[in-house]
CSV table of C-alpha atoms in Angstrom, one decimal:
chain,number,residue,atom,x,y,z
A,1376,MET,CA,-63.8,-0.8,72.4
A,1377,ALA,CA,-63.6,-0.6,68.7
A,1378,LEU,CA,-62.7,-3.9,67.2
A,1379,SER,CA,-59.9,-2.4,65.2
A,1380,THR,CA,-58.1,-1.5,68.5
A,1381,ILE,CA,-57.9,-5.2,69.5
A,1382,LYS,CA,-54.4,-6.7,68.7
A,1383,THR,CA,-53.1,-10.1,69.3
A,1384,ALA,CA,-51.1,-8.8,72.3
A,1385,SER,CA,-54.2,-7.5,73.8
A,1386,ILE,CA,-55.7,-11.0,74.1
A,1387,ALA,CA,-54.6,-13.2,77.1
A,1388,ASN,CA,-53.2,-16.6,76.1
A,1389,ASP,CA,-56.2,-18.3,77.7
A,1390,ALA,CA,-58.9,-15.8,76.7
A,1391,ILE,CA,-60.0,-17.6,73.5
A,1392,THR,CA,-60.7,-21.3,73.6
A,1393,THR,CA,-61.3,-23.7,70.7
A,1394,ASP,CA,-65.0,-23.6,71.5
A,1395,LYS,CA,-65.1,-19.9,70.9
A,1396,ILE,CA,-63.4,-20.4,67.5
A,1397,VAL,CA,-65.6,-23.2,66.2
A,1398,ASN,CA,-68.9,-24.2,67.6
A,1399,ASP,CA,-69.4,-27.9,67.4
A,1400,GLY,CA,-67.0,-28.3,64.5
A,1401,ASN,CA,-63.4,-29.0,64.0
A,1402,LEU,CA,-60.3,-26.8,63.4
A,1403,GLY,CA,-58.9,-29.7,61.0
A,1404,ASN,CA,-60.6,-32.4,59.1
A,1405,ARG,CA,-63.7,-30.1,58.9
A,1406,ASN,CA,-64.5,-31.1,55.4
A,1407,VAL,CA,-66.7,-34.3,55.3
A,1408,ILE,CA,-66.1,-34.5,51.5
A,1409,ILE,CA,-63.4,-36.4,50.0
A,1410,ASN,CA,-61.9,-35.0,46.8
A,1411,GLY,CA,-63.8,-31.9,47.1
A,1412,ALA,CA,-61.2,-30.1,45.0
A,1413,MET,CA,-61.6,-32.8,42.2
A,1414,GLN,CA,-57.9,-33.5,42.2
A,1415,VAL,CA,-58.3,-37.2,42.0
A,1416,ALA,CA,-59.8,-39.0,38.9
A,1417,GLN,CA,-58.7,-42.7,39.1
A,1418,ARG,CA,-61.3,-43.9,36.6
A,1419,GLY,CA,-60.2,-41.5,33.9
A,1420,THR,CA,-60.4,-37.8,33.3
A,1421,SER,CA,-63.4,-37.9,30.9
A,1422,SER,CA,-66.5,-40.1,30.2
A,1423,THR,CA,-69.9,-39.9,28.5
A,1424,VAL,CA,-73.2,-39.8,30.3
A,1425,THR,CA,-76.6,-40.4,28.9
A,1426,THR,CA,-78.5,-42.5,31.4
A,1427,GLY,CA,-77.9,-44.5,34.6
A,1428,SER,CA,-76.3,-43.7,38.0
A,1429,GLY,CA,-72.7,-44.1,39.0
A,1430,PRO,CA,-69.4,-42.6,39.6
A,1431,GLN,CA,-67.9,-40.7,36.8
A,1432,THR,CA,-64.4,-39.3,36.3
A,1433,CYS,CA,-63.5,-37.5,39.6
A,1434,ASP,CA,-63.5,-40.0,42.6
A,1435,ARG,CA,-66.3,-40.1,45.0
A,1436,PHE,CA,-68.9,-38.0,43.0
A,1437,PHE,CA,-71.6,-39.6,40.9
A,1438,VAL,CA,-74.0,-38.6,38.2
A,1439,GLU,CA,-77.6,-39.7,37.8
A,1440,ALA,CA,-79.2,-39.1,34.4
A,1441,ALA,CA,-82.1,-40.2,32.4
A,1442,SER,CA,-83.5,-38.6,29.1
A,1443,SER,CA,-81.7,-35.3,29.7
A,1444,GLY,CA,-79.3,-35.2,26.7
A,1445,THR,CA,-75.8,-36.5,26.4
A,1446,PHE,CA,-72.9,-35.1,28.3
A,1447,ASN,CA,-69.2,-35.2,28.2
A,1448,VAL,CA,-68.2,-35.2,31.9
A,1449,THR,CA,-64.6,-34.4,32.6
A,1450,GLN,CA,-62.0,-33.5,35.3
A,1451,SER,CA,-61.6,-30.1,34.1
A,1452,THR,CA,-58.6,-27.7,34.5
A,1453,THR,CA,-61.0,-24.7,34.4
A,1454,ALA,CA,-61.1,-23.7,38.0
A,1455,PRO,CA,-61.5,-20.7,40.3
A,1456,ASP,CA,-58.3,-19.1,41.7
A,1457,GLY,CA,-56.9,-21.4,44.3
A,1458,PHE,CA,-58.0,-24.6,42.7
A,1459,ALA,CA,-56.6,-26.6,39.8
A,1460,ASN,CA,-59.6,-28.7,38.8
A,1461,SER,CA,-63.3,-28.9,38.6
A,1462,PHE,CA,-65.9,-31.4,37.5
A,1463,LYS,CA,-67.5,-30.3,34.2
A,1464,PHE,CA,-70.6,-31.2,32.5
A,1465,ASP,CA,-70.6,-30.4,28.8
A,1466,CYS,CA,-73.8,-31.0,26.9
A,1467,THR,CA,-73.0,-32.8,23.4
A,1468,SER,CA,-76.7,-33.8,22.6
A,1469,ALA,CA,-79.7,-31.8,23.8
A,1470,ASP,CA,-83.0,-32.7,25.4
A,1471,ALA,CA,-85.5,-29.9,26.0
A,1472,SER,CA,-87.8,-32.1,27.9
A,1473,PRO,CA,-85.5,-33.7,30.5
A,1474,ASP,CA,-86.4,-36.4,32.9
A,1475,PHE,CA,-83.6,-35.8,35.4
A,1476,LEU,CA,-79.9,-34.9,35.8
A,1477,LEU,CA,-78.2,-34.5,39.0
A,1478,PHE,CA,-74.7,-34.5,40.4
A,1479,GLY,CA,-74.2,-36.2,43.8
A,1480,TYR,CA,-72.0,-37.4,46.7
A,1481,ARG,CA,-72.6,-40.3,49.1
A,1482,ILE,CA,-71.5,-40.4,52.7
A,1483,GLU,CA,-71.1,-43.4,55.0
A,1484,GLY,CA,-73.3,-43.3,58.2
A,1485,GLN,CA,-70.4,-43.8,60.4
A,1486,ASP,CA,-68.7,-40.7,59.1
A,1487,VAL,CA,-71.5,-38.4,60.1
A,1488,GLN,CA,-72.4,-39.6,63.5
A,1489,ASN,CA,-71.2,-36.2,64.9
A,1490,LEU,CA,-74.3,-34.6,63.2
A,1491,LYS,CA,-76.3,-36.1,66.1
A,1492,LYS,CA,-79.1,-36.5,63.4
A,1493,GLY,CA,-82.3,-37.9,64.9
A,1494,LYS,CA,-81.3,-36.5,68.4
A,1495,SER,CA,-82.7,-33.5,70.2
A,1496,GLY,CA,-79.4,-31.8,69.8
A,1497,ALA,CA,-79.0,-32.3,66.0
A,1498,LEU,CA,-76.6,-30.0,64.3
A,1499,SER,CA,-76.9,-27.8,61.3
A,1500,THR,CA,-74.4,-28.5,58.5
A,1501,THR,CA,-73.2,-26.1,56.0
A,1502,LEU,CA,-72.3,-26.9,52.3
A,1503,SER,CA,-70.1,-24.6,50.3
A,1504,PHE,CA,-68.9,-24.9,46.7
A,1505,TYR,CA,-67.7,-23.0,43.8
A,1506,VAL,CA,-70.0,-23.2,40.7
A,1507,ARG,CA,-69.9,-21.9,37.1
A,1508,SER,CA,-72.7,-22.4,34.6
A,1509,SER,CA,-73.6,-21.3,31.2
A,1510,LYS,CA,-77.2,-20.9,32.3
A,1511,THR,CA,-78.1,-18.2,35.1
A,1512,GLY,CA,-81.2,-19.0,37.4
A,1513,THR,CA,-82.2,-20.8,40.4
A,1514,TYR,CA,-80.8,-24.3,41.2
A,1515,GLN,CA,-81.6,-26.7,44.0
A,1516,VAL,CA,-79.4,-28.8,46.3
A,1517,ASN,CA,-80.7,-31.3,48.6
A,1518,LEU,CA,-79.4,-33.3,51.6
A,1519,ARG,CA,-81.0,-36.7,51.7
A,1520,ASP,CA,-81.2,-39.2,54.6
A,1521,ILE,CA,-81.0,-42.4,52.8
A,1522,ASP,CA,-81.6,-44.4,56.0
A,1523,ASN,CA,-84.8,-42.9,56.9
A,1524,ASP,CA,-86.0,-41.5,53.4
A,1525,ARG,CA,-86.0,-37.9,54.5
A,1526,ILE,CA,-84.9,-34.8,52.7
A,1527,ILE,CA,-84.0,-31.1,53.1
A,1528,GLY,CA,-83.2,-28.7,50.3
A,1529,VAL,CA,-82.3,-25.1,49.5
A,1530,THR,CA,-82.0,-23.1,46.4
A,1531,TYR,CA,-79.2,-20.9,45.2
A,1532,THR,CA,-78.9,-18.5,42.3
A,1533,ILE,CA,-76.3,-18.3,39.6
A,1534,SER,CA,-76.5,-14.7,38.6
A,1535,SER,CA,-73.6,-14.4,36.1
A,1536,ALA,CA,-73.2,-16.9,33.2
A,1537,ASN,CA,-69.8,-18.6,32.7
A,1538,THR,CA,-68.4,-17.0,35.9
A,1539,TRP,CA,-67.3,-18.7,39.0
A,1540,GLU,CA,-69.5,-18.0,42.0
A,1541,TYR,CA,-69.0,-19.1,45.6
A,1542,LYS,CA,-72.1,-20.6,47.2
A,1543,THR,CA,-72.9,-21.5,50.8
A,1544,VAL,CA,-76.1,-23.1,52.0
A,1545,THR,CA,-76.9,-24.3,55.5
A,1546,PHE,CA,-79.2,-27.2,56.4
A,1547,ILE,CA,-80.7,-27.2,59.7
A,1548,GLY,CA,-80.3,-30.2,61.9
A,1549,ASP,CA,-82.8,-33.0,61.8
A,1550,THR,CA,-84.2,-34.3,65.3
A,1551,SER,CA,-85.9,-37.3,63.4
A,1552,GLY,CA,-84.3,-40.2,61.8
A,1553,ILE,CA,-81.0,-41.6,63.2
A,1554,LEU,CA,-78.3,-42.4,60.8
A,1555,GLY,CA,-76.9,-46.0,60.7
A,1556,ASN,CA,-73.4,-46.2,62.3
A,1557,ASP,CA,-72.2,-48.4,59.5
A,1558,ASN,CA,-70.5,-48.3,56.0
A,1559,GLY,CA,-73.7,-47.9,54.1
A,1560,ASN,CA,-74.9,-44.8,52.3
A,1561,SER,CA,-76.7,-42.7,55.0
A,1562,LEU,CA,-76.4,-39.2,53.7
A,1563,THR,CA,-76.4,-38.0,50.0
A,1564,ILE,CA,-76.0,-34.6,48.6
A,1565,GLU,CA,-77.6,-34.1,45.3
A,1566,TRP,CA,-77.3,-30.9,43.0
A,1567,TRP,CA,-80.1,-30.9,40.6
A,1568,LEU,CA,-79.3,-29.7,37.1
A,1569,ALA,CA,-82.4,-30.7,35.1
A,1570,ALA,CA,-85.8,-32.2,36.0
A,1571,GLY,CA,-89.0,-33.0,34.6
A,1572,SER,CA,-92.5,-32.9,36.2
A,1573,THR,CA,-91.9,-36.0,38.4
A,1574,TYR,CA,-89.2,-34.1,40.4
A,1575,ASN,CA,-90.3,-30.4,40.1
A,1576,SER,CA,-94.1,-30.4,40.7
A,1577,GLY,CA,-93.9,-29.9,44.4
A,1578,ALA,CA,-92.3,-27.4,46.9
A,1579,VAL,CA,-88.8,-26.9,47.9
A,1580,PRO,CA,-88.3,-28.9,51.2
A,1581,THR,CA,-86.9,-26.1,53.3
A,1582,ALA,CA,-87.4,-28.2,56.4
A,1583,TRP,CA,-86.6,-31.8,56.9
A,1584,GLU,CA,-89.5,-34.0,55.6
A,1585,ALA,CA,-90.2,-37.4,54.3
A,1586,LYS,CA,-88.9,-37.5,50.7
A,1587,ALA,CA,-91.4,-36.5,48.2
A,1588,SER,CA,-90.2,-36.9,44.6
A,1589,GLY,CA,-91.8,-33.8,43.4
A,1590,ASP,CA,-90.0,-31.7,46.0
A,1591,ARG,CA,-86.5,-32.7,45.0
A,1592,ALA,CA,-86.1,-30.2,42.2
A,1593,ALA,CA,-89.0,-28.0,42.8
A,1594,GLY,CA,-86.9,-25.0,43.0
A,1595,LEU,CA,-84.9,-25.6,39.8
A,1596,ASN,CA,-85.9,-23.2,37.1
A,1597,VAL,CA,-83.2,-24.2,34.5
A,1598,ALA,CA,-82.2,-27.2,32.6
A,1599,ILE,CA,-78.8,-28.1,31.9
A,1600,GLY,CA,-78.9,-30.2,28.8
A,1601,ALA,CA,-81.6,-28.3,26.9
A,1602,SER,CA,-78.8,-26.9,24.6
A,1603,THR,CA,-75.6,-28.2,23.3
A,1604,SER,CA,-74.0,-24.9,24.5
A,1605,ASP,CA,-74.8,-25.8,28.2
A,1606,GLU,CA,-72.0,-26.4,30.7
A,1607,PHE,CA,-72.0,-26.6,34.3
A,1608,LEU,CA,-68.8,-26.8,36.5
A,1609,ILE,CA,-68.2,-27.4,40.2
A,1610,THR,CA,-65.3,-27.6,42.7
A,1611,GLY,CA,-64.3,-26.7,46.2
A,1612,VAL,CA,-67.1,-28.7,47.8
A,1613,GLN,CA,-67.0,-28.7,51.5
A,1614,LEU,CA,-69.8,-30.0,54.0
A,1615,GLU,CA,-69.0,-29.2,57.6
A,1616,VAL,CA,-70.8,-29.1,61.0
A,1617,GLY,CA,-72.3,-25.7,61.9
A,1618,ASP,CA,-74.0,-23.0,60.3
A,1619,VAL,CA,-71.0,-21.1,59.1
A,1620,ALA,CA,-68.9,-21.9,55.9
A,1621,THR,CA,-65.1,-21.7,56.7
A,1622,PRO,CA,-62.6,-21.4,53.9
A,1623,PHE,CA,-62.1,-24.7,51.8
A,1624,GLU,CA,-60.0,-27.1,53.7
A,1625,HIS,CA,-57.3,-27.9,51.0
A,1626,ARG,CA,-55.6,-31.3,51.3
A,1627,SER,CA,-52.7,-32.8,49.5
A,1628,VAL,CA,-53.2,-35.0,46.4
A,1629,GLY,CA,-51.7,-37.9,48.4
A,1630,ASP,CA,-54.1,-37.5,51.3
A,1631,GLU,CA,-57.1,-37.3,48.9
A,1632,LEU,CA,-55.9,-40.3,46.9
A,1633,ASP,CA,-55.6,-42.3,50.1
A,1634,LYS,CA,-59.1,-41.4,51.2
A,1635,CYS,CA,-60.5,-42.1,47.7
A,1636,GLN,CA,-59.0,-45.6,47.6
A,1637,ARG,CA,-61.2,-46.8,50.4
A,1638,TYR,CA,-64.0,-46.7,47.6
A,1639,PHE,CA,-61.9,-47.3,44.4
A,1640,GLN,CA,-58.4,-48.5,43.5
A,1641,LYS,CA,-56.6,-50.0,40.6
A,1642,SER,CA,-53.3,-51.5,39.7
A,1643,ASN,CA,-52.9,-49.6,36.4
A,1644,PRO,CA,-50.6,-48.8,34.8
A,1645,GLY,CA,-48.6,-51.7,36.3
A,1646,ARG,CA,-49.6,-55.3,36.0
A,1647,ILE,CA,-49.7,-58.0,38.7
A,1648,ILE,CA,-47.5,-60.8,37.8
A,1649,LYS,CA,-47.1,-64.4,38.9
A,1650,GLY,CA,-44.0,-65.8,37.4
A,1651,LEU,CA,-43.2,-69.5,37.7
A,1652,ASN,CA,-42.4,-72.6,36.0
A,1653,ALA,CA,-45.8,-73.8,35.1
A,1654,THR,CA,-46.7,-77.4,35.0
A,1655,ASN,CA,-49.6,-78.5,32.8
A,1656,GLY,CA,-52.8,-79.1,34.9
A,1657,ALA,CA,-51.4,-77.6,38.2
A,1658,TYR,CA,-53.1,-74.8,40.1
A,1659,TYR,CA,-51.4,-71.7,40.9
A,1660,TYR,CA,-52.6,-69.1,43.5
A,1661,LEU,CA,-51.9,-65.4,43.8
A,1662,THR,CA,-52.8,-63.1,46.7
A,1663,VAL,CA,-53.1,-59.4,46.0
A,1664,LEU,CA,-53.3,-57.0,49.0
A,1665,PHE,CA,-55.2,-53.8,48.3
A,1666,LYS,CA,-53.3,-50.5,48.7
A,1667,ARG,CA,-55.6,-49.8,51.7
A,1668,ASP,CA,-58.4,-51.5,53.3
A,1669,MET,CA,-61.7,-50.8,51.2
A,1670,ARG,CA,-65.2,-49.8,52.5
A,1671,THR,CA,-66.4,-53.3,51.8
A,1672,ALA,CA,-65.6,-56.2,49.6
A,1673,PRO,CA,-65.1,-54.6,46.3
A,1674,THR,CA,-66.2,-55.7,42.8
A,1675,VAL,CA,-63.0,-56.7,40.8
A,1676,THR,CA,-62.5,-56.2,37.2
A,1677,PHE,CA,-59.6,-57.7,35.4
A,1678,SER,CA,-58.0,-56.4,32.2
A,1679,ASN,CA,-54.9,-56.6,29.9
A,1680,ASN,CA,-54.4,-60.2,30.8
A,1681,ALA,CA,-51.4,-62.0,29.3
A,1682,ALA,CA,-49.9,-65.5,30.0
A,1683,SER,CA,-47.4,-68.2,29.2
A,1684,GLY,CA,-48.5,-71.7,30.3
A,1685,PHE,CA,-52.0,-70.5,31.1
A,1686,ASN,CA,-54.9,-69.2,29.0
A,1687,THR,CA,-55.5,-65.5,29.2
A,1688,LEU,CA,-59.2,-65.7,30.5
A,1689,ASP,CA,-59.8,-63.8,33.8
A,1690,PRO,CA,-58.5,-65.7,36.9
A,1691,SER,CA,-60.8,-67.4,39.2
A,1692,MET,CA,-61.7,-65.9,42.6
A,1693,ASN,CA,-60.7,-67.9,45.7
A,1694,GLN,CA,-61.3,-65.2,48.2
A,1695,LEU,CA,-62.5,-61.6,48.0
A,1696,HIS,CA,-62.3,-59.4,51.0
A,1697,PRO,CA,-62.0,-55.5,51.8
A,1698,ASN,CA,-58.3,-55.9,52.3
A,1699,LEU,CA,-57.3,-58.6,49.7
A,1700,PHE,CA,-58.3,-60.9,47.0
A,1701,GLU,CA,-56.8,-64.3,46.0
A,1702,VAL,CA,-57.2,-65.7,42.5
A,1703,TYR,CA,-56.1,-68.9,41.0
A,1704,LYS,CA,-55.4,-70.4,37.5
A,1705,GLN,CA,-54.9,-73.8,36.2
A,1706,SER,CA,-51.8,-74.2,33.8
A,1707,ASN,CA,-52.8,-75.4,30.4
A,1708,GLY,CA,-49.2,-76.2,29.4
A,1709,ASN,CA,-45.7,-76.9,30.7
A,1710,ALA,CA,-43.7,-73.6,30.6
A,1711,ASN,CA,-40.4,-72.7,32.0
A,1712,GLY,CA,-40.7,-69.1,32.9
A,1713,GLY,CA,-44.3,-69.2,32.6
A,1714,TYR,CA,-46.4,-66.2,33.9
A,1715,TYR,CA,-49.8,-64.8,34.3
A,1716,LEU,CA,-50.3,-61.0,34.2
A,1717,PHE,CA,-53.2,-58.7,34.8
A,1718,GLN,CA,-54.5,-55.4,35.9
A,1719,TYR,CA,-57.3,-55.0,38.2
A,1720,GLU,CA,-59.8,-52.4,39.2
A,1721,ALA,CA,-61.5,-52.8,42.7
A,1722,ASP,CA,-64.7,-50.8,43.3
A,1723,ALA,CA,-66.3,-50.5,46.8
A,1724,GLU,CA,-68.0,-47.0,46.0
A,1725,LEU,CA,-71.4,-46.4,47.8
B,325,MET,CA,-76.7,-50.4,35.9
B,326,ASN,CA,-77.3,-52.7,32.9
B,327,ILE,CA,-76.8,-56.4,33.9
B,328,THR,CA,-77.0,-58.8,31.2
B,329,SER,CA,-75.7,-62.0,32.9
B,330,ALA,CA,-74.9,-63.2,36.3
B,331,GLN,CA,-73.5,-66.6,37.4
B,332,TYR,CA,-72.2,-67.9,40.8
B,333,CYS,CA,-68.6,-69.0,40.9
B,334,ASN,CA,-67.2,-71.7,43.3
B,335,ASN,CA,-63.7,-72.1,44.4
B,336,LEU,CA,-61.8,-75.3,44.3
B,337,ASN,CA,-63.5,-76.2,47.7
B,338,ASN,CA,-66.7,-75.8,46.1
B,339,VAL,CA,-67.6,-72.7,48.0
B,340,LYS,CA,-69.3,-69.8,46.3
B,341,THR,CA,-67.1,-67.0,46.3
B,342,GLU,CA,-68.4,-64.5,43.8
B,343,ILE,CA,-71.0,-63.7,41.1
B,344,LYS,CA,-69.4,-63.3,37.7
B,345,ALA,CA,-71.6,-60.7,36.1
B,346,THR,CA,-71.7,-58.6,32.9
B,347,ILE,CA,-72.5,-55.1,34.0
B,348,ASP,CA,-72.6,-52.3,31.5
B,349,SER,CA,-70.7,-54.6,29.0
B,350,ILE,CA,-67.8,-55.3,31.4
B,351,THR,CA,-67.3,-58.6,33.1
B,352,MET,CA,-66.9,-58.2,36.8
B,353,SER,CA,-66.2,-60.3,40.0
B,354,VAL,CA,-68.9,-59.3,42.4
B,355,PRO,CA,-68.6,-60.3,46.0
B,356,LEU,CA,-71.4,-61.9,48.0
B,357,ASP,CA,-71.6,-58.9,50.2
B,358,PRO,CA,-74.8,-56.9,50.7
B,359,ALA,CA,-72.8,-53.7,51.2
B,360,ASN,CA,-71.4,-53.9,47.7
B,361,ARG,CA,-73.5,-51.8,45.4
B,362,HIS,CA,-73.2,-54.3,42.3
B,363,TYR,CA,-74.3,-57.2,44.5
B,364,ALA,CA,-77.1,-55.1,46.1
B,365,GLU,CA,-78.3,-54.2,42.5
B,366,ILE,CA,-78.0,-57.8,41.3
B,367,MET,CA,-80.1,-59.0,44.3
B,368,ARG,CA,-82.7,-56.2,43.8
B,369,GLN,CA,-83.1,-57.3,40.1
B,370,VAL,CA,-83.4,-60.8,41.3
B,371,ASP,CA,-86.0,-60.0,43.7
B,372,ALA,CA,-87.9,-58.0,41.1
B,373,GLY,CA,-87.9,-60.8,38.7
B,374,GLU,CA,-85.6,-59.0,36.3
B,375,LEU,CA,-82.5,-61.3,36.5
B,376,THR,CA,-81.7,-64.8,37.2
B,377,ILE,CA,-78.3,-65.9,38.7
B,378,GLU,CA,-77.2,-69.0,37.0
B,379,GLU,CA,-75.6,-71.7,39.3
B,380,ALA,CA,-71.9,-72.4,39.2
B,381,ASN,CA,-70.7,-74.8,36.5
């Protein structure tokens, strides 16, 4: 029977089951990636990257760089149809002999137990994303098992400069190396943008292997950052179980923000206030509940402190947990209507 | 992560509650939690002999 003759009415209600629609995957919540559409940027919409490793602008994604030039990285509004934002690298100072530059995403082990990694029935995963670069050529993206120091990688080609292209790559399942069922970084995706000989002297790890530094960017034949005209943009990142890329699973900004706040949250632009009649020498406590439980006890940074009846130094920490922190201050003067105000950022990123 | 200073801080019950650290030129309250990336990096640098954590005042 020609497929075109099959109509919805021709199919019995119980003829197609969920298992026939998705194999080992989910109909909803397919995308393991949080903020894949780059909608949330709690740390700010731009920053400068020269060296180091850490989250930059769009939540949950990180940049690692060393001796690869200087980049303005932004939450860009340049995006393919159907998306509002992307993560953009814009080279502002070039380095023709790069050490390394990569873009990445870290995943908790407890969130990817369904991959059955390290088991005989280990499942494949498929990564899809929209990418746009000023440089055509071959790029490499890897999946790294941090718990067992293993890696698999594939290459993809950007064939038209400054044009959005949709890429899908599949990583076969790994029957070695069980991922920790915990809140640690177990799986990391790394998109390589520039690499020196330390990272491109080997061969692309097309099957899972013990990590070898020379393999990590072996398939990369371009260097973003060799020229100040270099740009690289990415969005619509989706990682899902199976060997087929399904359409990007769009989530609301509110849903994405809530998920992001497991890893980072801040009080800005409001300030936490403790209002009171301060008595010189007395101690005063304030408990702040986080907006949602965080991945682990976060690093807390205070800013914009202001006070009456207290000095404006950062408060002292009495307790610091994934769901709250409690601070205290000693008054340095009697003040009716005294107060102590601050903003905070809490960082529990992987 | 450029860590230029680190010092334990005690609460009023004399219990260590945090490390006050200067990381990338920003003062941070770092929990004593191995799952926290800043704490993990502080301890990595301590183990490597690159950083010393001062005791609490």
